[in-house]
Amino acid sequence: MFLSDRSDMLATEWNEQRRLIFKDVIGQLQIPLQQYIKNMYTKKAATIVGLKCESKLEDMLMSGPIGHDFDKWEPEKIDEDELNLIDDDQYDDQDQHHVHDSNHYRRKSNKPARPTKHRILSICPESEGDRVTFVMLDEDGIVLDTVIWNHMPASLLKLQNMHHENKTQWQKQVSDFIHLFRKHDPVDAIAICITGMNAVRTREIIEYLLKDIRKEHLPLEYVPDHIAKIYESSSKAKREFPNQSLMVKRAVSIGRFLNDPLTEIAGLFNDVDQDILMYKFHPLQDMLSKELLMQFLEKAFVRVVNKVGLDINRVTQHKHLQSTARFVSGWGPRKADYILKWVAGLPNSIIMQRRQLIHVAKKSDDANPSDDSNLDQDEKNKADDKSVQGILGRNVFYVCAGFIKVILSVPQIRAASMGGRDVTLDVLDNTRIHPESYTYAVDMAVDALDGVRDSQTHLYVEKAMKDPTKLDDLDLDAHAEHLLSVKKIRKHTTLKNIKAEFHCGFKDPRNTYRKLSDNEVFDYVTGESDQTLNRNIMVHAQVIRISERGIKLALTDNPNITGFMKLSHLDSRDPIVCDSRDEAIKKCKRLDIEEGAVVECVILEVQKDRYSVVLSMNPHDMANAKNKDFMTDVQVTPRDVIRTGGGNNQSSSSSNRQRIKRSINHPSFRNFDYQQAMEYLNQQGQVGNVVIRPSSKGYDHLTITYMFFNQQIINLDVVEKDKQDQNSLGRILLVSQKQYSDLDEIVYKCVEMELEHARKLMEHAKFSELSNSQIEQLLLREKSENPRGIPYRIGLSEKHPGKFTIFYVPSVKVKQQIVSLVPDGYRYNHRVFKDAVKLLNAFKKSNDGKGSASSAQNSSSSSSHHHRQGSSSSNHHSSSGASSSRTHDNNNGRSSSSRQW
């Protein structure tokens, strides 16, 4: 569109000039445009991740406290006779102040305590060890008492069969527990911190003890420790409990979390330490700056805190409850701290009405009057009373007033009266009705009771709250139309909300308390999920005990889960049936299965109630595994193996990923991407050279890149857990779900040890340095020369770098078997072998019967190598003019008809 259609020389020169101009302009705009697009999409991505973190936190904050079910709640009035505040000899009837607390909840035998007011016994067992910490918390989360058990039985069975020398200590611990329980009775609930299988053991023991003291009806609740573990190491916990252990601090947080999740989580939100960021709300949250993420999280706190409301008198009394005050609309951290200190300085450290918070200007001051004449009149009446002078301006007060609850207990009212304070309470102060709308609330109460508006209108409000059904007869629509036509104000929604508050003032909007399901408890205890532990998933397990009933195992990656395998589920052609343990051990040994051995098997069933799995090594079950690659040892693992020279797709995908820079104190660490690491290792050219570098998966991953044989580059994914911040190295490092203490241990076990195993396998007489295709051609030639033999070779796998391939020709075609390297040796056919001898014996045994005879070309070397493996040489006998061979297996003492490999 920019070029001329003419074909003369002048037009051609101008077209060339236009092309140059256009190219120059594009060159100048390209970089800024690319940067603009990049910044735009980065900002959008950060917003999406931030909103997901915000939503996750809001769901957590909306979790209701234990016993929270507002369908069963109703305001309960305080009996004025019970208060006994007014002395008839001292006051006349007309001088007596009306005393009322409309929404003070008290226990009845047929009702639970009010929300966030429960006495909790918090129990926290150690994740590893026998110590158990008990902490008794009162209704406000104050520590009343602590007890520590130094030893807890492993199970109820061991408790009942306990030796005499341990019974004395156990009886002393039980006595301390019962004394703690009875000393602080009534206890509303028991919280058990989930710290692994010890939490399950603890629950069984506690249930057993509660039956003895007839308290088995008490709810025992499992509580996850994700918030408590952050709290125990926080500066807040150090200030509150400077001389207590971490387990005591964790137990305190567990109990408080069960009592009020909102307040406990809000305690982690601070501007200095930013403890709340230790919680993982989203896998990509580390990509956001701390300041931006804190802004998103603060929005969730503000919404939920203002929905729930702030009990200002209760918060003032207890320092650890003050974390929610900063989120009240119009306050903020500094203003909230100042307000609470001001309330604490009042007599009895309580306010009697909302309006005590507002600062009233004197008559000489210039003040803008409110539209509400009644509020103005009250302010004018109190303007000269210094005792009620508040600290909030009118604007701030109007913003926050509807979110402030004024609740007084009977002892607080009694103490205020005895101190000479005016104990006149406004029942509307314990509702969400804003002071600007008090007039409409009073009018509704008076109209509903057919009263007359006078100085005693507060009595109508109280009666309407006692029986809010009286308001059902009011025509609020007509009243809203009247206000619109006369005063030109829209109040239809306000009137509806006022009626709802009469029915239940400050009804808690949080969700009903929900106990953890059995599946959730299993996931928390074991750290597994349906994605990582389910039917037809391959796992590694260690053989614990072999009996005639079957084999007991323990998952190597998760010791909290035990496994059981029937003998009929072994990798055997014929079902194994044994009458004794010795016979079972003998038959399992023939299959290279011994106590202490690590085997690969498939899950048939997950028994979550028993924290156990049913396993199988049967080939049919293994073939049905979901992860086919895992079954053939070409599995999807944290290893991202790349072959040098053939990684065009990899390099292009890596270049599109976000570049992450880290600072790790290790001599092998480099801030390289994959391409730079590959070039660096190729320049070094030495097998075993290692580069530790940032991972494109995020700040909770590292990549160990190292040089394997045949110039293969291997990437090893390291997952970091328990990080102090996004740039620090995690205290826990995981590779293929196995835990390591530091990077040096990973390099030694996952790189150096595996390379050593590879060298030993490459020293074998059957190892070939030829390419995979050349090995196949060689074996086909050997097969044609000796059709009765099974020629085989070992080579480096070209398709799966970092692995070996066993090539063999049982009949016509070349077949392959994959051998993987692991720190303990070699993994083949779902088993782990410590040396090459056992590996090759298992290979030959698994392929025995498919036709075998030694290749004439390699008979001497093969025979010599069989002697190095420890197998006896073959004895040949003649029978009916045919030759046969019999191989004696020294590993299992079993002889079988077989032709020599």
XYZ file of N, CA and C in Angstrom, residues 684-880:
591
model
N 34.279 -28.583 28.694
C 35.029 -29.351 29.679
C 35.308 -30.751 29.144
N 34.280 -31.371 28.543
C 34.454 -32.651 27.883
C 34.776 -33.815 28.793
N 34.456 -33.737 30.059
C 34.790 -34.809 31.003
C 33.519 -35.392 31.586
N 33.411 -36.721 31.565
C 32.244 -37.395 32.127
C 32.193 -37.135 33.631
N 31.028 -36.789 34.123
C 30.842 -36.538 35.550
C 30.898 -35.081 35.935
N 31.268 -34.186 35.016
C 31.243 -32.756 35.323
C 29.803 -32.311 35.567
N 29.637 -31.451 36.565
C 28.299 -31.077 37.035
C 28.133 -29.569 37.002
N 26.944 -29.129 36.605
C 26.532 -27.723 36.714
C 25.204 -27.688 37.459
N 25.167 -26.968 38.551
C 23.912 -26.733 39.284
C 23.391 -25.377 38.845
N 22.162 -25.329 38.371
C 21.649 -24.101 37.770
C 20.194 -23.884 38.141
N 19.672 -22.652 37.945
C 18.243 -22.402 38.213
C 17.373 -23.242 37.290
N 16.175 -23.521 37.751
C 15.233 -24.309 36.964
C 14.147 -23.411 36.405
N 13.733 -23.697 35.191
C 12.637 -22.936 34.581
C 11.299 -23.249 35.227
N 11.254 -24.254 36.119
C 9.991 -24.616 36.769
C 9.638 -23.682 37.919
N 10.578 -22.830 38.345
C 10.255 -21.893 39.411
C 11.347 -21.842 40.455
N 11.101 -21.023 41.465
C 12.090 -20.816 42.517
C 12.148 -21.963 43.519
N 11.221 -22.906 43.453
C 11.270 -24.053 44.350
C 11.840 -25.281 43.640
N 12.591 -25.067 42.555
C 13.259 -26.147 41.831
C 14.682 -25.725 41.502
N 15.587 -26.683 41.434
C 16.919 -26.520 40.874
C 17.140 -27.629 39.853
N 18.073 -27.406 38.927
C 18.418 -28.421 37.947
C 19.906 -28.739 38.059
N 20.220 -30.024 38.167
C 21.608 -30.479 38.141
C 21.850 -31.078 36.752
N 22.692 -30.440 35.976
C 23.022 -30.885 34.626
C 24.427 -31.477 34.639
N 24.574 -32.685 34.114
C 25.904 -33.300 34.142
C 26.146 -34.088 32.858
N 27.449 -34.337 32.607
C 27.882 -35.044 31.412
C 27.901 -36.534 31.672
N 27.157 -37.278 30.844
C 27.142 -38.731 30.898
C 28.051 -39.261 29.787
N 28.174 -40.570 29.681
C 28.992 -41.172 28.651
C 28.404 -40.898 27.263
N 29.264 -40.975 26.283
C 28.851 -40.777 24.897
C 28.291 -39.377 24.658
N 28.803 -38.405 25.444
C 28.420 -36.989 25.331
C 26.916 -36.763 25.526
N 26.314 -37.569 26.338
C 24.897 -37.356 26.676
C 24.808 -36.385 27.851
N 23.885 -35.432 27.751
C 23.669 -34.430 28.792
C 22.409 -34.819 29.564
N 22.515 -34.931 30.872
C 21.402 -35.351 31.722
C 20.992 -34.192 32.623
N 19.703 -33.952 32.702
C 19.150 -32.950 33.613
C 18.438 -33.640 34.765
N 18.772 -33.270 35.963
C 18.187 -33.864 37.163
C 17.402 -32.792 37.909
N 16.107 -33.002 38.091
C 15.236 -32.022 38.750
C 15.293 -32.185 40.259
N 15.569 -31.099 40.966
C 15.636 -31.082 42.430
C 14.511 -30.193 42.943
N 13.634 -30.754 43.772
C 12.516 -30.003 44.350
C 12.921 -29.514 45.737
N 12.698 -28.226 45.986
C 13.060 -27.628 47.278
C 11.817 -27.478 48.141
N 11.938 -27.860 49.401
C 10.863 -27.696 50.371
C 11.388 -26.926 51.585
N 10.446 -26.356 52.347
C 10.774 -25.662 53.593
C 11.784 -24.548 53.337
N 11.417 -23.623 52.442
C 12.293 -22.499 52.104
C 11.995 -21.296 52.996
N 13.040 -20.591 53.391
C 12.852 -19.364 54.161
C 12.310 -18.254 53.281
N 12.817 -18.147 52.066
C 12.302 -17.203 51.086
C 12.571 -17.796 49.716
N 12.120 -17.101 48.660
C 12.176 -17.700 47.338
C 13.607 -17.847 46.816
N 14.546 -17.043 47.313
C 15.906 -17.124 46.809
C 16.788 -18.090 47.594
N 16.403 -18.433 48.802
C 17.217 -19.317 49.623
C 17.056 -20.762 49.173
N 18.024 -21.600 49.568
C 17.966 -23.023 49.254
C 17.059 -23.716 50.266
N 16.169 -24.589 49.786
C 15.251 -25.280 50.683
C 15.984 -26.163 51.675
N 15.434 -26.269 52.867
C 16.019 -27.134 53.888
C 15.844 -28.607 53.527
N 14.808 -28.907 52.746
C 14.536 -30.275 52.311
C 14.659 -30.325 50.791
N 15.455 -31.265 50.293
C 15.664 -31.428 48.858
C 15.160 -32.804 48.440
N 14.376 -32.847 47.370
C 13.775 -34.092 46.899
C 14.177 -34.351 45.458
N 14.575 -35.585 45.192
C 14.833 -36.062 43.834
C 14.083 -37.372 43.665
N 13.181 -37.404 42.710
C 12.323 -38.582 42.504
C 11.626 -38.963 43.803
N 11.182 -37.939 44.562
C 10.435 -38.100 45.811
C 11.290 -38.668 46.940
N 12.602 -38.777 46.743
C 13.500 -39.203 47.806
C 14.171 -37.971 48.408
N 14.303 -37.958 49.728
C 14.781 -36.781 50.438
C 16.296 -36.849 50.637
N 16.954 -35.703 50.446
C 18.390 -35.581 50.646
C 18.664 -34.367 51.519
N 19.823 -34.402 52.190
C 20.142 -33.349 53.156
C 20.723 -32.109 52.495
N 21.531 -32.274 51.441
C 22.138 -31.124 50.780
C 22.469 -31.485 49.337
N 22.993 -30.503 48.605
C 23.301 -30.712 47.191
C 24.467 -31.677 47.004
N 25.423 -31.653 47.919
C 26.564 -32.560 47.801
C 26.127 -34.021 47.873
N 25.157 -34.312 48.737
C 24.654 -35.672 48.841
C 23.961 -36.094 47.548
N 23.228 -35.176 46.929
C 22.563 -35.493 45.666
C 23.596 -35.763 44.577
N 24.621 -34.908 44.504
C 25.658 -35.109 43.483
C 26.361 -36.446 43.698
N 26.631 -36.789 44.944
C 27.335 -38.041 45.217
C 26.486 -39.263 44.864
N 25.224 -39.277 45.333
C 24.394 -40.463 45.162
C 23.759 -40.547 43.778
N 23.285 -39.435 43.250
C 22.531 -39.466 42.004
C 23.400 -39.246 40.765
N 24.627 -38.794 40.948
C 25.518 -38.593 39.808
C 26.725 -39.523 39.909
N 27.539 -39.339 40.956
C 28.789 -40.092 41.048
C 28.545 -41.594 41.217
N 27.623 -41.986 42.103
C 27.370 -43.406 42.314
C 26.762 -44.050 41.072
N 25.867 -43.357 40.393
C 25.269 -43.914 39.188
C 26.291 -44.027 38.061
N 27.198 -43.055 37.971
C 28.251 -43.159 36.965
C 29.183 -44.323 37.273
N 29.441 -44.575 38.549
C 30.272 -45.710 38.923
C 29.609 -47.028 38.538
N 28.305 -47.125 38.760
C 27.574 -48.323 38.321
C 27.634 -48.458 36.799
N 27.554 -47.330 36.107
C 27.620 -47.374 34.640
C 28.996 -47.877 34.177
N 30.065 -47.408 34.823
C 31.417 -47.861 34.447
C 31.552 -49.373 34.632
N 31.023 -49.886 35.735
C 31.138 -51.323 35.987
C 30.400 -52.127 34.914
N 29.235 -51.627 34.486
C 28.486 -52.333 33.463
C 29.202 -52.243 32.115
N 29.886 -51.122 31.876
C 30.602 -50.951 30.616
C 31.871 -51.804 30.568
N 32.355 -52.262 31.722
C 33.515 -53.151 31.759
C 33.139 -54.598 31.458
N 31.859 -54.880 31.376
C 31.419 -56.244 31.100
C 31.810 -56.656 29.686
N 32.128 -57.979 29.531
C 32.569 -58.482 28.233
C 31.519 -58.317 27.148
N 30.262 -58.268 27.539
C 29.175 -58.149 26.564
C 28.819 -56.704 26.227
N 29.507 -55.744 26.837
C 29.213 -54.339 26.512
C 29.860 -53.977 25.188
N 29.159 -53.235 24.386
C 29.654 -52.813 23.075
C 29.538 -51.298 22.950
N 30.595 -50.684 22.387
C 30.591 -49.245 22.164
C 30.014 -48.881 20.806
N 29.573 -49.873 20.043
C 28.970 -49.604 18.752
C 27.641 -48.869 18.921
N 27.168 -48.293 17.829
C 25.853 -47.659 17.871
C 24.781 -48.732 17.998
N 23.597 -48.332 18.374
C 22.508 -49.293 18.576
C 22.187 -50.059 17.297
N 22.186 -49.380 16.177
C 21.881 -50.071 14.916
C 22.992 -51.062 14.560
N 24.264 -50.700 14.813
C 25.369 -51.602 14.532
C 25.331 -52.836 15.434
N 24.930 -52.642 16.711
C 24.794 -53.780 17.625
C 23.741 -54.747 17.099
N 22.623 -54.239 16.615
C 21.561 -55.099 16.094
C 22.049 -55.888 14.877
N 22.803 -55.251 13.982
C 23.328 -55.966 12.813
C 24.307 -57.054 13.230
N 25.141 -56.754 14.246
C 26.096 -57.745 14.741
C 25.386 -58.964 15.310
N 24.334 -58.740 16.079
C 23.608 -59.858 16.692
C 22.886 -60.698 15.641
N 22.374 -60.048 14.613
C 21.701 -60.812 13.554
C 22.690 -61.708 12.813
N 23.913 -61.208 12.614
C 24.935 -62.055 11.983
C 25.280 -63.255 12.865
N 25.425 -63.013 14.199
C 25.736 -64.109 15.113
C 24.596 -65.117 15.159
N 23.365 -64.625 15.094
C 22.219 -65.531 15.108
C 22.182 -66.399 13.859
N 22.525 -65.827 12.727
C 22.527 -66.615 11.481
C 23.616 -67.677 11.511
N 24.745 -67.378 12.188
C 25.827 -68.358 12.286
C 25.486 -69.473 13.275
N 24.735 -69.146 14.337
C 24.366 -70.143 15.353
C 22.888 -69.962 15.688
N 21.996 -70.556 14.893
C 20.548 -70.325 15.102
C 20.050 -70.789 16.463
N 20.710 -71.749 17.106
C 20.221 -72.255 18.398
C 20.658 -71.362 19.563
N 21.515 -70.439 19.344
C 21.997 -69.567 20.416
C 21.159 -68.300 20.551
N 21.320 -67.638 21.693
C 20.688 -66.318 21.917
C 21.823 -65.312 22.120
N 22.311 -64.702 21.085
C 23.367 -63.699 21.243
C 22.794 -62.431 21.891
N 23.588 -61.783 22.722
C 23.119 -60.538 23.366
C 24.299 -59.597 23.558
N 24.013 -58.332 23.615
C 24.994 -57.291 23.877
C 24.361 -56.205 24.750
N 25.216 -55.458 25.422
C 24.771 -54.316 26.246
C 25.315 -53.048 25.608
N 24.478 -52.071 25.448
C 24.899 -50.800 24.862
C 24.226 -49.623 25.524
N 24.816 -48.446 25.311
C 24.198 -47.214 25.809
C 22.951 -46.912 24.984
N 21.866 -46.618 25.661
C 20.617 -46.354 24.957
C 20.673 -44.987 24.284
N 20.397 -44.970 22.996
C 20.347 -43.708 22.269
C 18.984 -43.050 22.377
N 17.970 -43.866 22.553
C 16.609 -43.334 22.667
C 16.335 -42.784 24.053
N 16.956 -43.388 25.050
C 16.737 -42.967 26.434
C 18.088 -42.672 27.078
N 18.626 -41.462 26.908
C 19.942 -41.132 27.456
C 20.007 -41.367 28.965
N 21.183 -41.819 29.415
C 21.361 -42.112 30.824
C 20.970 -43.525 31.186
N 20.504 -44.320 30.219
C 20.096 -45.697 30.465
C 20.881 -46.632 29.540
N 20.845 -47.916 29.883
C 21.454 -48.941 29.055
C 20.361 -49.796 28.420
N 20.720 -50.420 27.285
C 19.807 -51.319 26.596
C 20.488 -52.676 26.418
N 19.777 -53.739 26.787
C 20.241 -55.093 26.518
C 19.571 -55.558 25.224
N 20.395 -55.783 24.174
C 19.896 -56.257 22.889
C 20.080 -57.780 22.838
N 19.069 -58.493 22.373
C 19.198 -59.941 22.249
C 18.254 -60.435 21.148
N 18.610 -61.624 20.602
C 17.828 -62.189 19.493
C 17.385 -63.590 19.899
N 16.177 -63.734 20.475
C 15.712 -65.065 20.877
C 15.252 -65.916 19.688
N 14.748 -65.277 18.633
C 14.267 -66.068 17.482
C 14.733 -65.421 16.184
N 13.983 -64.433 15.716
C 14.313 -63.812 14.431
C 14.649 -62.334 14.594
N 13.822 -61.645 15.379
C 13.970 -60.202 15.533
C 14.812 -59.868 16.761
N 15.426 -58.685 16.692
C 16.203 -58.177 17.830
C 15.240 -57.550 18.834
N 15.363 -57.970 20.076
C 14.540 -57.398 21.149
C 15.419 -56.595 22.097
N 14.741 -55.739 22.876
C 15.481 -54.844 23.761
C 14.886 -54.871 25.170
N 15.756 -54.705 26.158
C 15.343 -54.552 27.550
C 16.092 -53.342 28.121
N 15.369 -52.459 28.800
C 15.952 -51.230 29.326
C 16.471 -51.468 30.748
N 17.641 -50.955 31.022
C 18.247 -50.998 32.359
C 18.495 -49.558 32.805
N 17.923 -49.180 33.943
C 18.092 -47.827 34.482
C 19.124 -47.841 35.590
N 19.745 -46.688 35.798
C 20.707 -46.513 36.876
C 20.031 -45.850 38.059
N 20.246 -46.379 39.234
C 19.749 -45.810 40.485
C 20.911 -45.793 41.471
N 20.848 -44.988 42.530
C 21.968 -44.949 43.483
C 22.330 -46.308 44.065
N 21.337 -47.212 44.185
C 21.610 -48.522 44.780
C 22.089 -49.552 43.767
N 22.125 -49.213 42.480
C 22.575 -50.180 41.489
C 21.848 -50.022 40.166
N 21.158 -51.103 39.761
C 20.495 -51.140 38.465
C 19.031 -51.528 38.661
N 18.142 -50.868 37.925
C 16.736 -51.222 37.970
C 16.379 -51.877 36.642
N 15.893 -53.108 36.773
C 15.516 -53.886 35.598
C 14.322 -54.758 35.940
N 13.337 -54.743 35.055
C 12.165 -55.608 35.213
C 11.526 -55.415 36.582
N 11.415 -54.125 36.996
C 10.711 -53.734 38.218
C 11.473 -54.079 39.496
N 12.731 -54.447 39.398
C 13.535 -54.767 40.574
C 14.831 -53.970 40.546
N 15.444 -53.873 41.708
C 16.720 -53.176 41.841
C 17.792 -54.202 42.188
N 18.908 -54.216 41.419
C 20.017 -55.139 41.626
C 21.262 -54.346 41.974
N 21.993 -54.863 42.969
C 23.140 -54.127 43.471
C 24.373 -54.271 42.582
N 24.470 -55.318 41.792
C 25.642 -55.474 40.935
C 25.214 -56.054 39.589
N 26.154 -56.013 38.630
C 25.858 -56.444 37.269
C 25.645 -57.948 37.188
N 26.281 -58.724 38.088
C 26.136 -60.176 38.060
C 24.682 -60.574 38.268
N 24.097 -60.050 39.348
C 22.695 -60.368 39.631
C 21.774 -59.809 38.552
N 22.135 -58.678 37.991
C 21.322 -58.090 36.929
C 21.247 -59.023 35.723
N 22.393 -59.494 35.251
C 22.398 -60.329 34.062
C 21.820 -61.707 34.339
N 22.016 -62.229 35.562
C 21.368 -63.492 35.912
C 19.854 -63.367 35.837
N 19.339 -62.256 36.335
C 17.891 -62.037 36.280
C 17.418 -61.874 34.844
N 18.231 -61.197 34.018
C 17.870 -61.030 32.608
C 17.766 -62.390 31.913
N 18.778 -63.252 32.128
C 18.761 -64.560 31.483
C 17.617 -65.417 32.000
N 17.371 -65.329 33.322
C 16.312 -66.146 33.915
C 14.943 -65.715 33.397
N 14.740 -64.416 33.248
C 13.438 -63.928 32.799
C 13.171 -64.273 31.344
N 14.229 -64.509 30.566
C 14.074 -64.856 29.161
C 14.389 -66.315 28.891
N 14.554 -67.130 29.972
C 14.846 -68.550 29.819
C 13.638 -69.260 29.237
N 13.877 -70.227 28.378
C 12.777 -70.981 27.777
C 12.332 -70.437 26.459
N 12.909 -69.285 26.038
C 12.524 -68.714 24.745
C 13.472 -69.172 23.625
N 14.306 -70.216 23.957
C 15.281 -70.710 22.995
C 16.623 -70.134 23.319
N 17.600 -70.946 23.697
C 18.897 -70.404 24.051
C 19.978 -71.398 23.784
N 21.049 -70.909 23.258
C 22.291 -71.658 23.114
C 23.371 -70.653 22.913
N 24.533 -70.974 23.355
C 25.612 -69.994 23.294
C 26.040 -69.766 21.879
N 26.390 -68.554 21.635
C 26.944 -68.224 20.309
C 28.335 -68.797 20.204
N 28.605 -69.502 19.093
C 29.913 -70.117 18.931
C 31.012 -69.083 18.884
N 30.665 -67.901 18.381
C 31.672 -66.863 18.235
C 32.174 -66.373 19.570
N 31.292 -66.370 20.608
C 31.659 -65.788 21.884
C 31.582 -66.798 23.005
N 31.674 -68.083 22.677
C 31.507 -69.089 23.720
C 32.599 -69.022 24.757
N 33.837 -68.796 24.308
C 34.933 -68.786 25.263
C 34.872 -67.584 26.171
N 34.634 -66.416 25.600
C 34.558 -65.215 26.436
C 33.354 -65.249 27.332
N 32.243 -65.783 26.816
C 31.038 -65.865 27.652
C 31.263 -66.799 28.802
N 31.901 -67.972 28.529
C 32.159 -68.931 29.604
C 33.070 -68.340 30.629
N 34.108 -67.640 30.158
C 35.037 -67.005 31.106
C 34.326 -65.995 31.957
N 33.438 -65.205 31.362
C 32.732 -64.192 32.142
C 31.727 -64.807 33.097
N 31.166 -65.929 32.735
C 30.256 -66.591 33.663
C 31.001 -67.024 34.915
N 32.256 -67.391 34.782
C 33.037 -67.736 35.964
C 33.255 -66.509 36.823
N 33.446 -65.320 36.207
C 33.639 -64.104 36.995
C 32.357 -63.730 37.722
N 31.213 -64.077 37.156
C 29.950 -63.790 37.816
C 29.726 -64.684 39.011
N 30.408 -65.799 39.091
C 30.219 -66.695 40.233
C 29.338 -67.867 39.897
N 28.953 -68.064 38.619
C 28.128 -69.196 38.228
C 29.035 -70.357 37.847
N 28.641 -71.604 38.146
C 29.442 -72.775 37.786
C 29.366 -73.005 36.298
N 30.460 -73.606 35.755
C 30.498 -73.888 34.317
C 29.548 -75.017 33.983
N 29.128 -75.062 32.742
C 28.139 -76.054 32.320
C 28.798 -77.408 32.155
N 28.092 -78.468 32.555
C 28.532 -79.843 32.360
C 27.710 -80.438 31.228
N 28.405 -80.964 30.208
C 27.709 -81.474 29.033
C 27.648 -82.988 29.088
N 26.513 -83.542 28.787
C 26.315 -84.986 28.766
C 25.661 -85.362 27.445
N 25.954 -86.575 27.000
C 25.348 -87.080 25.756
C 24.202 -87.988 26.109
N 23.083 -87.824 25.389
C 21.916 -88.658 25.635
C 21.158 -88.777 24.338
N 21.024 -90.063 23.809
C 20.269 -90.372 22.579
C 20.807 -89.579 21.407
